[in-house]
Coordinates of C-alpha atoms in Angstrom, one line a residue:
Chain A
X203 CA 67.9 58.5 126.7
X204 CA 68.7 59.9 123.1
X205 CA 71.5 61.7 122.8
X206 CA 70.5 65.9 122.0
X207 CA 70.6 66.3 118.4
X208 CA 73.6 68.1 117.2
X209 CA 74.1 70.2 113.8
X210 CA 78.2 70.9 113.1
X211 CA 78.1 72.6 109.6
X212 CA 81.9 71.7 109.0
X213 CA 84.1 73.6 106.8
X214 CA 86.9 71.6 105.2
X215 CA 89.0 73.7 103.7
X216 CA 90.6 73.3 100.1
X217 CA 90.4 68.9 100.6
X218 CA 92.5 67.0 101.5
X219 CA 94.2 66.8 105.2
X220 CA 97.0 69.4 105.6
X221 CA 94.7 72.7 105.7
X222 CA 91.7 70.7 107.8
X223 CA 91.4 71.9 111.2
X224 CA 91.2 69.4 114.0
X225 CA 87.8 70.4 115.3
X226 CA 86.6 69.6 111.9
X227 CA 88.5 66.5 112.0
X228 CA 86.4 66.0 115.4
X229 CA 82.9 66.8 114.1
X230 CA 83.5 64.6 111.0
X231 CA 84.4 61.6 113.2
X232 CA 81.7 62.3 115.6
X233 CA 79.0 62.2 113.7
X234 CA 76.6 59.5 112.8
X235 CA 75.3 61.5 109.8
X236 CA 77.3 62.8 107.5
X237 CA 76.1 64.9 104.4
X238 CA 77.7 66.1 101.6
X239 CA 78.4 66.9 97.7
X240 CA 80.1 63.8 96.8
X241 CA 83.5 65.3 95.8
X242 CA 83.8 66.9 98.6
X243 CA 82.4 63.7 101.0
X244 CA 85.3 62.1 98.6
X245 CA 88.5 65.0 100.4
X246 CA 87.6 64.5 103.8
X247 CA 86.7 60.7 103.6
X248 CA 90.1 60.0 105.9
X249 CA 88.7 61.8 108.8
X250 CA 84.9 59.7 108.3
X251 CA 84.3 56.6 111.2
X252 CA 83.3 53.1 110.8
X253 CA 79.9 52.8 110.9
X254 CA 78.6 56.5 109.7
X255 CA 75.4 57.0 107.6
X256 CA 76.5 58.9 104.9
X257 CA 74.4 60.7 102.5
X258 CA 76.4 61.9 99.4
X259 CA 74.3 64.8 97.7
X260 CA 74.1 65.8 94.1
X261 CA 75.2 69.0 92.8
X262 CA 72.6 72.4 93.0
X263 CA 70.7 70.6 95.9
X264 CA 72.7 72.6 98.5
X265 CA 68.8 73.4 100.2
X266 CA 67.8 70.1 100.2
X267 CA 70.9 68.6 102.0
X268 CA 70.6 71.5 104.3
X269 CA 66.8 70.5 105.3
X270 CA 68.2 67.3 105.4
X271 CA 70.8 67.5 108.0
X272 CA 68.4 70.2 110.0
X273 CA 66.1 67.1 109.8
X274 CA 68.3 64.7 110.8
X275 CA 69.6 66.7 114.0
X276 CA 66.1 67.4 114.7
X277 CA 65.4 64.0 115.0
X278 CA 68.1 63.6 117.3
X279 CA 71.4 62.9 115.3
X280 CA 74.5 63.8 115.6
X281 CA 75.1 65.7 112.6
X282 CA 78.2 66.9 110.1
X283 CA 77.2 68.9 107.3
X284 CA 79.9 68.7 105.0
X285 CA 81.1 72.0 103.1
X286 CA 84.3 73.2 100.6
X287 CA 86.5 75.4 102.1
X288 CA 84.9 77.6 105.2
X289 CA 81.6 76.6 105.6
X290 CA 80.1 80.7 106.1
X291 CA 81.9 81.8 102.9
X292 CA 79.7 80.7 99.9
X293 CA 79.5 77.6 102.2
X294 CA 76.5 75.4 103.8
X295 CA 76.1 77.3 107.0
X296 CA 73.5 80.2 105.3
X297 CA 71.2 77.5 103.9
X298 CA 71.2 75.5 107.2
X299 CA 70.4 78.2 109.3
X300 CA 67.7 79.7 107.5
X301 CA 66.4 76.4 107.3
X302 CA 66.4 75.7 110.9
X303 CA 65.4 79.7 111.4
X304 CA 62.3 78.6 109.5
X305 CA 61.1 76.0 112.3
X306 CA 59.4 77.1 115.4
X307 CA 62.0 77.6 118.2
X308 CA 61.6 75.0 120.1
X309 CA 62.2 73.1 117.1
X310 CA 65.3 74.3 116.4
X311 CA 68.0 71.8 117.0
X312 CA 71.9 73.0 118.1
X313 CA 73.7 74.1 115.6
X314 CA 77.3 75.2 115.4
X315 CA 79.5 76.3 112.0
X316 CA 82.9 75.2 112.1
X317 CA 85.3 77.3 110.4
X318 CA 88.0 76.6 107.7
X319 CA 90.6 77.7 105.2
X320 CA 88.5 79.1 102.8
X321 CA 89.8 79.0 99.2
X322 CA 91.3 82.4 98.6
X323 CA 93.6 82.2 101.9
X324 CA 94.9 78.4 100.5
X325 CA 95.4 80.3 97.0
X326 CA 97.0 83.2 98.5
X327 CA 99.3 80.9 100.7
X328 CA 100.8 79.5 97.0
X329 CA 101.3 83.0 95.2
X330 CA 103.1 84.3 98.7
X331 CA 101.0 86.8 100.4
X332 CA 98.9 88.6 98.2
X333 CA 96.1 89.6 100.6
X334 CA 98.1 90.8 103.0
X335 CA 96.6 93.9 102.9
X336 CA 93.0 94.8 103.0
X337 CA 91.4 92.4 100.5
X338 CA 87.5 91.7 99.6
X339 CA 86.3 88.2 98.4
X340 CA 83.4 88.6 95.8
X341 CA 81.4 85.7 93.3
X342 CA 81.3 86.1 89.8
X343 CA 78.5 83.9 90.0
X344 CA 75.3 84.9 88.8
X345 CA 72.9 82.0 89.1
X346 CA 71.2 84.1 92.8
X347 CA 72.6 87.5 91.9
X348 CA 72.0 89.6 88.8
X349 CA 75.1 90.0 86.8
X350 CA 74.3 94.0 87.6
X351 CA 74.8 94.0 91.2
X352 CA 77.8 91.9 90.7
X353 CA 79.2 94.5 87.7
X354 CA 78.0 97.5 90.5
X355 CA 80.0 95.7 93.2
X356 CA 83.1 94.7 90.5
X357 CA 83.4 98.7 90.2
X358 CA 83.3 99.9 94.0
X359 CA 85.8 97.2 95.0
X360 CA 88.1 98.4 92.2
X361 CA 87.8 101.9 93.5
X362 CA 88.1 100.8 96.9
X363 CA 92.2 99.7 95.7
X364 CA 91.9 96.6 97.7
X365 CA 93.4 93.0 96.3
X366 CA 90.5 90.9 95.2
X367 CA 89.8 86.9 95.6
X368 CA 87.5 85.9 92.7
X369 CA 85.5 83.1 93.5
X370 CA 83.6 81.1 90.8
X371 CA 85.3 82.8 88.2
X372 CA 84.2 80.7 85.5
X373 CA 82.4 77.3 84.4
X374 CA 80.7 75.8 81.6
X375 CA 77.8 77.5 81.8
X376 CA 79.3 80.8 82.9
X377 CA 81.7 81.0 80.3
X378 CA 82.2 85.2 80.0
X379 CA 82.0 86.6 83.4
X380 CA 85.6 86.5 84.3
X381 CA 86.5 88.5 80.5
X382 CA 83.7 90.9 81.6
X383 CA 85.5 91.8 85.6
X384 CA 88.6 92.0 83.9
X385 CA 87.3 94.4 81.9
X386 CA 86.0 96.1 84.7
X387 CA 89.2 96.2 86.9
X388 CA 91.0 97.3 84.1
X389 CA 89.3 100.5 83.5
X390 CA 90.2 100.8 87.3
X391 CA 93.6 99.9 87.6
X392 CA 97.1 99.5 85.8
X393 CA 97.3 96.6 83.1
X394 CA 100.0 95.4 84.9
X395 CA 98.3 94.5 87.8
X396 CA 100.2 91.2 89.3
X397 CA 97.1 88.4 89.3
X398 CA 97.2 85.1 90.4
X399 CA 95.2 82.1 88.5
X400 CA 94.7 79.2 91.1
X401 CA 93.2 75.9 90.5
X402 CA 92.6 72.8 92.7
X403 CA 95.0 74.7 95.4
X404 CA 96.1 72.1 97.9
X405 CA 94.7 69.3 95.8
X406 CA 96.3 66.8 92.8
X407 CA 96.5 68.8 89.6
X408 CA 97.3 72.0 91.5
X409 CA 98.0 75.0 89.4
X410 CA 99.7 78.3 90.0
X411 CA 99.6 80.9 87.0
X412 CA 101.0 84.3 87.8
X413 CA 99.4 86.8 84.5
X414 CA 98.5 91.0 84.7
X415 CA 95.5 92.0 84.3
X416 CA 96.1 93.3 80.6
X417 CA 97.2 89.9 79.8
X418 CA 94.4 87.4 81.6
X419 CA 93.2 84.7 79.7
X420 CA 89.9 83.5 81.0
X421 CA 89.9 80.2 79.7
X422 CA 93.2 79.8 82.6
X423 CA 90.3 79.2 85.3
X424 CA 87.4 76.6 85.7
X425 CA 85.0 75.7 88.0
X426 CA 87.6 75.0 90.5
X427 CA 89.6 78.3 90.5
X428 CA 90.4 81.1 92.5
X429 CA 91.5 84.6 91.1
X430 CA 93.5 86.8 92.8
X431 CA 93.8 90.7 91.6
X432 CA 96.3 93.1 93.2
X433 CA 95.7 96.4 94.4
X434 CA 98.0 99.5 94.7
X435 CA 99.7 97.8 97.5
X436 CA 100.5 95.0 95.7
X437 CA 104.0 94.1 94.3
X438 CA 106.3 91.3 93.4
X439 CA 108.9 91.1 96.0
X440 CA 111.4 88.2 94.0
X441 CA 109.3 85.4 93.0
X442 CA 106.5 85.5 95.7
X443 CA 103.5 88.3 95.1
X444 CA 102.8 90.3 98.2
X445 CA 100.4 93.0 99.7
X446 CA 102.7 95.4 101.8
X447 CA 101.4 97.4 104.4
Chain B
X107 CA 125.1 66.6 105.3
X108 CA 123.3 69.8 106.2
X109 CA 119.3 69.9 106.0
X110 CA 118.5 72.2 103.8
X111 CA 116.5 75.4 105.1
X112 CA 113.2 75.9 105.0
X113 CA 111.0 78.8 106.3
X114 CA 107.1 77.7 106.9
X115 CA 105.1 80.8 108.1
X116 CA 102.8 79.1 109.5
X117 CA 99.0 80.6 110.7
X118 CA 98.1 79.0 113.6
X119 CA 94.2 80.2 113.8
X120 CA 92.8 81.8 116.3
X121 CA 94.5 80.0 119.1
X122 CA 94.0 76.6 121.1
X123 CA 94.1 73.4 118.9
X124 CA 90.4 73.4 117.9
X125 CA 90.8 75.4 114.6
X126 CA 94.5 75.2 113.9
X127 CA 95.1 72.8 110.9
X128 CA 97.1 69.7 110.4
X129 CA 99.6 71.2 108.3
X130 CA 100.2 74.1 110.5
X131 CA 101.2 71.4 113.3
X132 CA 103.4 69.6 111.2
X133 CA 105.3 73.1 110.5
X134 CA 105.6 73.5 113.9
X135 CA 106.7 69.9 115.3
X136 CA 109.3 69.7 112.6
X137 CA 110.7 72.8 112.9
X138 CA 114.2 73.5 115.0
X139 CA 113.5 76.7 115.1
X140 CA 110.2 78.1 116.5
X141 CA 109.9 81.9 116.3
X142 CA 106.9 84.0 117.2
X143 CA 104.7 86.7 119.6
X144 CA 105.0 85.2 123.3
X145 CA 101.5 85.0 123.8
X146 CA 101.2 82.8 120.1
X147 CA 103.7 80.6 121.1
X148 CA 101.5 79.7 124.1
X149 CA 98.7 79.1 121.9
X150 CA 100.5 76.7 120.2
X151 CA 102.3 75.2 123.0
X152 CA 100.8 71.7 122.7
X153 CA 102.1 71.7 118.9
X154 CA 106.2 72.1 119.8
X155 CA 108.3 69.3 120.1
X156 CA 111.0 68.5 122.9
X157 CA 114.8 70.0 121.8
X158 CA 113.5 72.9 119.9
X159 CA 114.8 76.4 119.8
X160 CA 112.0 78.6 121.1
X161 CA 112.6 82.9 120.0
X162 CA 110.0 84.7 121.8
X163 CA 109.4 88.1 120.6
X164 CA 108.2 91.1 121.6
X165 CA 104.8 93.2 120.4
X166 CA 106.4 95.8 117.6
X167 CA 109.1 93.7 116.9
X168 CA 107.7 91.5 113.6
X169 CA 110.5 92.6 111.4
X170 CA 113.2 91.8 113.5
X171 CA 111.3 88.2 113.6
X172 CA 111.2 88.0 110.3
X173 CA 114.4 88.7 109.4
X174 CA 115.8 86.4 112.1
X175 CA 113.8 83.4 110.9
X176 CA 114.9 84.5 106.9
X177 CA 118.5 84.3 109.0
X178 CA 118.4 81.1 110.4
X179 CA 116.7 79.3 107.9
X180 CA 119.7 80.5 105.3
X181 CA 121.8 78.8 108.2
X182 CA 119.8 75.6 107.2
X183 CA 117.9 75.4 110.0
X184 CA 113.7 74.6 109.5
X185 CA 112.4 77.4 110.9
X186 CA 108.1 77.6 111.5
X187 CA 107.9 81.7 112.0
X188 CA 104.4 81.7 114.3
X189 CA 101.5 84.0 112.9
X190 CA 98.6 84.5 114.6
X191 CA 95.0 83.5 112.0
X192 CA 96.3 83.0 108.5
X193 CA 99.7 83.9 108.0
X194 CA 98.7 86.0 105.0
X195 CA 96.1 88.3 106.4
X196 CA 97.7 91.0 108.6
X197 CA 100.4 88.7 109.3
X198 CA 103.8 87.7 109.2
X199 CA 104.2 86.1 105.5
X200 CA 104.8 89.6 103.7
X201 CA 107.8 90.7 105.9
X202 CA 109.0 87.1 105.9
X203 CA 108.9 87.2 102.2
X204 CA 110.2 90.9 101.7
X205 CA 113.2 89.9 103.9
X206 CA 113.5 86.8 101.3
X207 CA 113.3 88.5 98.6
X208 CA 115.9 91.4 99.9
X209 CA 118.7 88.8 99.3
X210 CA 120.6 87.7 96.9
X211 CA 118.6 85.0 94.4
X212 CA 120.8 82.5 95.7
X213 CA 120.9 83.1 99.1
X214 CA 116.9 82.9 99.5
X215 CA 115.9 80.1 101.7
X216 CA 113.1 78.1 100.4
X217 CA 110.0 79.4 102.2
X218 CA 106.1 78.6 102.4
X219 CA 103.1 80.2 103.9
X220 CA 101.1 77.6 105.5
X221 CA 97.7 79.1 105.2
X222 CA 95.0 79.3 108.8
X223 CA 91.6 79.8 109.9
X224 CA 91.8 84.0 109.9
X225 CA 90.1 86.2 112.8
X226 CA 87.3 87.0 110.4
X227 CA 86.3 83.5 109.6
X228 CA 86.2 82.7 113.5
X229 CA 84.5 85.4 114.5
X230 CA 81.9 84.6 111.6
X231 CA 81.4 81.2 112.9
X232 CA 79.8 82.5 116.1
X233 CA 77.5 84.7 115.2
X234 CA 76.2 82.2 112.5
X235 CA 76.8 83.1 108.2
X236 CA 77.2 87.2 107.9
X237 CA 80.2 86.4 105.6
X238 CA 78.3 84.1 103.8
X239 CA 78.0 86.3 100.2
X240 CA 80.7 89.1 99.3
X241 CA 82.7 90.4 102.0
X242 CA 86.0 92.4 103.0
X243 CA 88.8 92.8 105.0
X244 CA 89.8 95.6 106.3
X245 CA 92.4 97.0 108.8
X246 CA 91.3 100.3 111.0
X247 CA 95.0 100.3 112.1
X248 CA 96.6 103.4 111.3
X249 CA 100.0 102.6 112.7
X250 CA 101.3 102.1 108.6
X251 CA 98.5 103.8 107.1
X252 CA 97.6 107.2 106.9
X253 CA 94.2 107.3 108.4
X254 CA 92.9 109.7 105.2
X255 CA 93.3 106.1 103.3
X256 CA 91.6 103.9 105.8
X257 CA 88.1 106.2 105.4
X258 CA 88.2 106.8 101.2
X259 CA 88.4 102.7 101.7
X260 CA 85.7 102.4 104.4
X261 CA 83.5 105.1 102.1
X262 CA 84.2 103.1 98.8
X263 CA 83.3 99.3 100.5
X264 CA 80.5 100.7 102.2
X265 CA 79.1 101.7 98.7
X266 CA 80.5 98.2 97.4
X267 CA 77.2 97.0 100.2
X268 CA 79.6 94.2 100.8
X269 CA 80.1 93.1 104.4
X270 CA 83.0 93.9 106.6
X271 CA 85.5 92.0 108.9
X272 CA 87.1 95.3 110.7
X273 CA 90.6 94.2 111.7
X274 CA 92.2 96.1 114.8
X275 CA 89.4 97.7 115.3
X276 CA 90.3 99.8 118.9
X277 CA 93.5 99.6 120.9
X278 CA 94.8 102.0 123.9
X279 CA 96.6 103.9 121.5
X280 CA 94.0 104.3 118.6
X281 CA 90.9 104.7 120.8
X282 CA 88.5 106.7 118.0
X283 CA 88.9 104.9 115.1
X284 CA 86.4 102.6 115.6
X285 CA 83.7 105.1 116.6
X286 CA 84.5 107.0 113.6
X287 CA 84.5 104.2 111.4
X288 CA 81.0 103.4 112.6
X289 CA 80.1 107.0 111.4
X290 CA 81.2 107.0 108.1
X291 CA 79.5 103.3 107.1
X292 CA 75.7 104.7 108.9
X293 CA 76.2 107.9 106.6
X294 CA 75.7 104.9 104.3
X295 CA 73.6 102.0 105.5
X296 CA 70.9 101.9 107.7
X297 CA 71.4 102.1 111.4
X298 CA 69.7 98.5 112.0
X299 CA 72.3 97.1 110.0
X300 CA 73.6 93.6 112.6
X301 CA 76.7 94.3 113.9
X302 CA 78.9 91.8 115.8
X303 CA 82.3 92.2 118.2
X304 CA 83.6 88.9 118.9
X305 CA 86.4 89.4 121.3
X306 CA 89.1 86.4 121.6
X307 CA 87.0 83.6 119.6
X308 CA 87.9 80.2 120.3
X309 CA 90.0 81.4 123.3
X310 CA 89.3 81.7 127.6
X311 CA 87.0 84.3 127.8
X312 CA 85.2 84.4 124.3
X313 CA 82.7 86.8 124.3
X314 CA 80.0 87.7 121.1
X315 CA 77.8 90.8 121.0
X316 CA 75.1 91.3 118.4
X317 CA 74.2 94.8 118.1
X318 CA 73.1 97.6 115.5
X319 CA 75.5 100.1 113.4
X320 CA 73.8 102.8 115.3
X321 CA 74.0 101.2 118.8
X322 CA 77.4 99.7 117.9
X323 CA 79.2 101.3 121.6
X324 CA 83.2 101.2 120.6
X325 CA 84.2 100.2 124.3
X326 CA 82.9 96.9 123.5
X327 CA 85.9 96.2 121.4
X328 CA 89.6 95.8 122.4
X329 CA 93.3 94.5 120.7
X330 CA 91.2 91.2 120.6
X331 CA 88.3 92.2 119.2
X332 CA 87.3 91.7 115.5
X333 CA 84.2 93.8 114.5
X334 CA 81.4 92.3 111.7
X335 CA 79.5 94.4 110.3
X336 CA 76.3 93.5 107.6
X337 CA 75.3 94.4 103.8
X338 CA 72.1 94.9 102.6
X339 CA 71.7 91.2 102.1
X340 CA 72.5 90.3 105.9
X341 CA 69.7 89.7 108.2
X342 CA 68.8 87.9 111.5
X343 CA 67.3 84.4 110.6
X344 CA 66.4 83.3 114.3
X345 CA 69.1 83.7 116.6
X346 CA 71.5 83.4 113.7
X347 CA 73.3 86.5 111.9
X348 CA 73.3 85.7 108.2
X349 CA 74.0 87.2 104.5
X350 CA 72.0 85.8 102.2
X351 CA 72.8 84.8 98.7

């Protein structure tokens, strides 16, 4: 008797041990296939058993390892499909179950998304308790989105005076965005707006900058950053940055 | 010699072991001091340790926790102050941290917010990826806000076509919000737009509906409840509620 295949889309959280949950501890160790981006196969490699087939992906082939692990579990594995921070927030859980949405139903195997500290709560825990308040997490990416929705979306959240998390704020190839939102938020709200620069929170090299929005300096994030943006609510209360009631 | 204080506000998730993180464990089995809601404290029973001093406190009463923890931990005790979620959404870490910061420079105990899996994220999880692109927060309490605020925000992030995690959305003593909340964001999406109420995820008696904004019946949703609702780039794929990129 094979065992039923099984699909755990596992969230991480920011890498490393302290902020992982235990039930991603559990589908990790559980698995006999594990899938991943390498870096990220590299944070949670502690909670990986003897013995595991592990496939360590490339970056931008986020659909392929997700037809992979649907594959795999399909086939009857026991399956962990490894993503950064909460897997449903710009995470692997969209592309795997669209993928398995795609097969005919009885095809489909089980598939369950396991939660985690997605990267603007670990940020936010390091600056004090900036979202706090209502808050909206949006991408400045714009490899799927045009840069107009994203611009269109930039100005309702600023209108909206809620604190923002900024994910993907910036990388090589996506050098300008971040200039161009703060830009945006600025013709929205007060230059001295408390924001919060955080890179590699909760891993070696993390860094905590605490700027305004007059005074942010794009080239203070990278690929691996997280930018928080007050709102009205927003305030320093001594050293920590908080969103008050 | 004298430990020296520390405050961890630590988010426990959404209850029960499964989703609660490593760190937030640690916080709590270290502490000597364990201060927090009655019912959280049972949901993180099996993380407190033999000899500890256990506050339980009542509903209403989070400043007076806060302040006592900020107390005893300027004692010099280690002191874990028990948030339900994440610790910095809608929880205790901004009153800890106001309390903190009310003092004296000097007389500030050294405090950190140990980050958690927050309602929305949980919720998320079960339905499948609908806060898988942009997304907010946002609180229908209007026990500290003036309700006037609550709708310009609902109005603004309904434009934003981001999609929502609704926070408090119904209690016994704010029955209509909800309802009226659901009127104002189908004066601007469609009325097929997925809805989910997931009521105490990851605890006894979990229960997940998937409905539409203009079926979405309020008395589905209680004090437990956390309400999803979809953008313009949400849609079913199979059984699986997701927003695509």
């Amino acid at each position: 008797v094979t065992a039923p295949g099984l699909l755990s889309v596992v969230g991480i959280g920011p890498g490393g041990r302290a902020h992982r949950t235990h039930a991603a501890d559990e589908a990790l160790g559980a698995a006999n296939v594990v899938i991943g981006y390498g870096p990220y196969l590299d944070q949670c490699a502690d909670a990986l058993a003897a013995g595991q087939r592990v496939v360590r992906g490339e970056m931008g082939d986020e659909a392929g390892r997700a037809a992979r692990a649907v594959d795999e579990a399909r086939a009857g594995a026991r399956v962990a499909l490894v993503s950064s921070g909460d897997a449903g927030v710009y995470g692997m859980a969209t592309l795997a179950l669209e993928a398995a949405a795609a097969l005919p139903e009885g095809d489909r195997p089980r598939i369950e998304v396991v939660p985690g500290v997605t990267a603007a709560l670990a940020a936010a825990a390091l600056l004090g308790s900036p979202l706090g308040h209502d808050f909206a997490c949006l991408t400045l990416s714009d490899v799927r989105t045009p840069w107009a929705d994203v611009e269109r979306r930039l100005h309702a959240l600023a209108a909206a005076d809620v604190a923002l998390a900024l994910y993907n704020p910036r990388s090589r190839g996506r050098p300008w965005q971040l200039g161009r939102a703060r830009d945006i938020l600025a013709g929205h709200r007060p230059g001295g707006t408390p924001v919060g620069v955080v890179t590699d929170a909760g891993r070696a090299g993390q860094r905590v900058t605490l700027t305004t929005l007059a005074e942010l300096d794009p080239a203070l994030a990278g690929m691996t950053s997280l930018v928080l943006v007050g709102a009205s609510t927003s305030r320093m209360a001594g050293p920590w940055l908080v969103a008050a009631r």
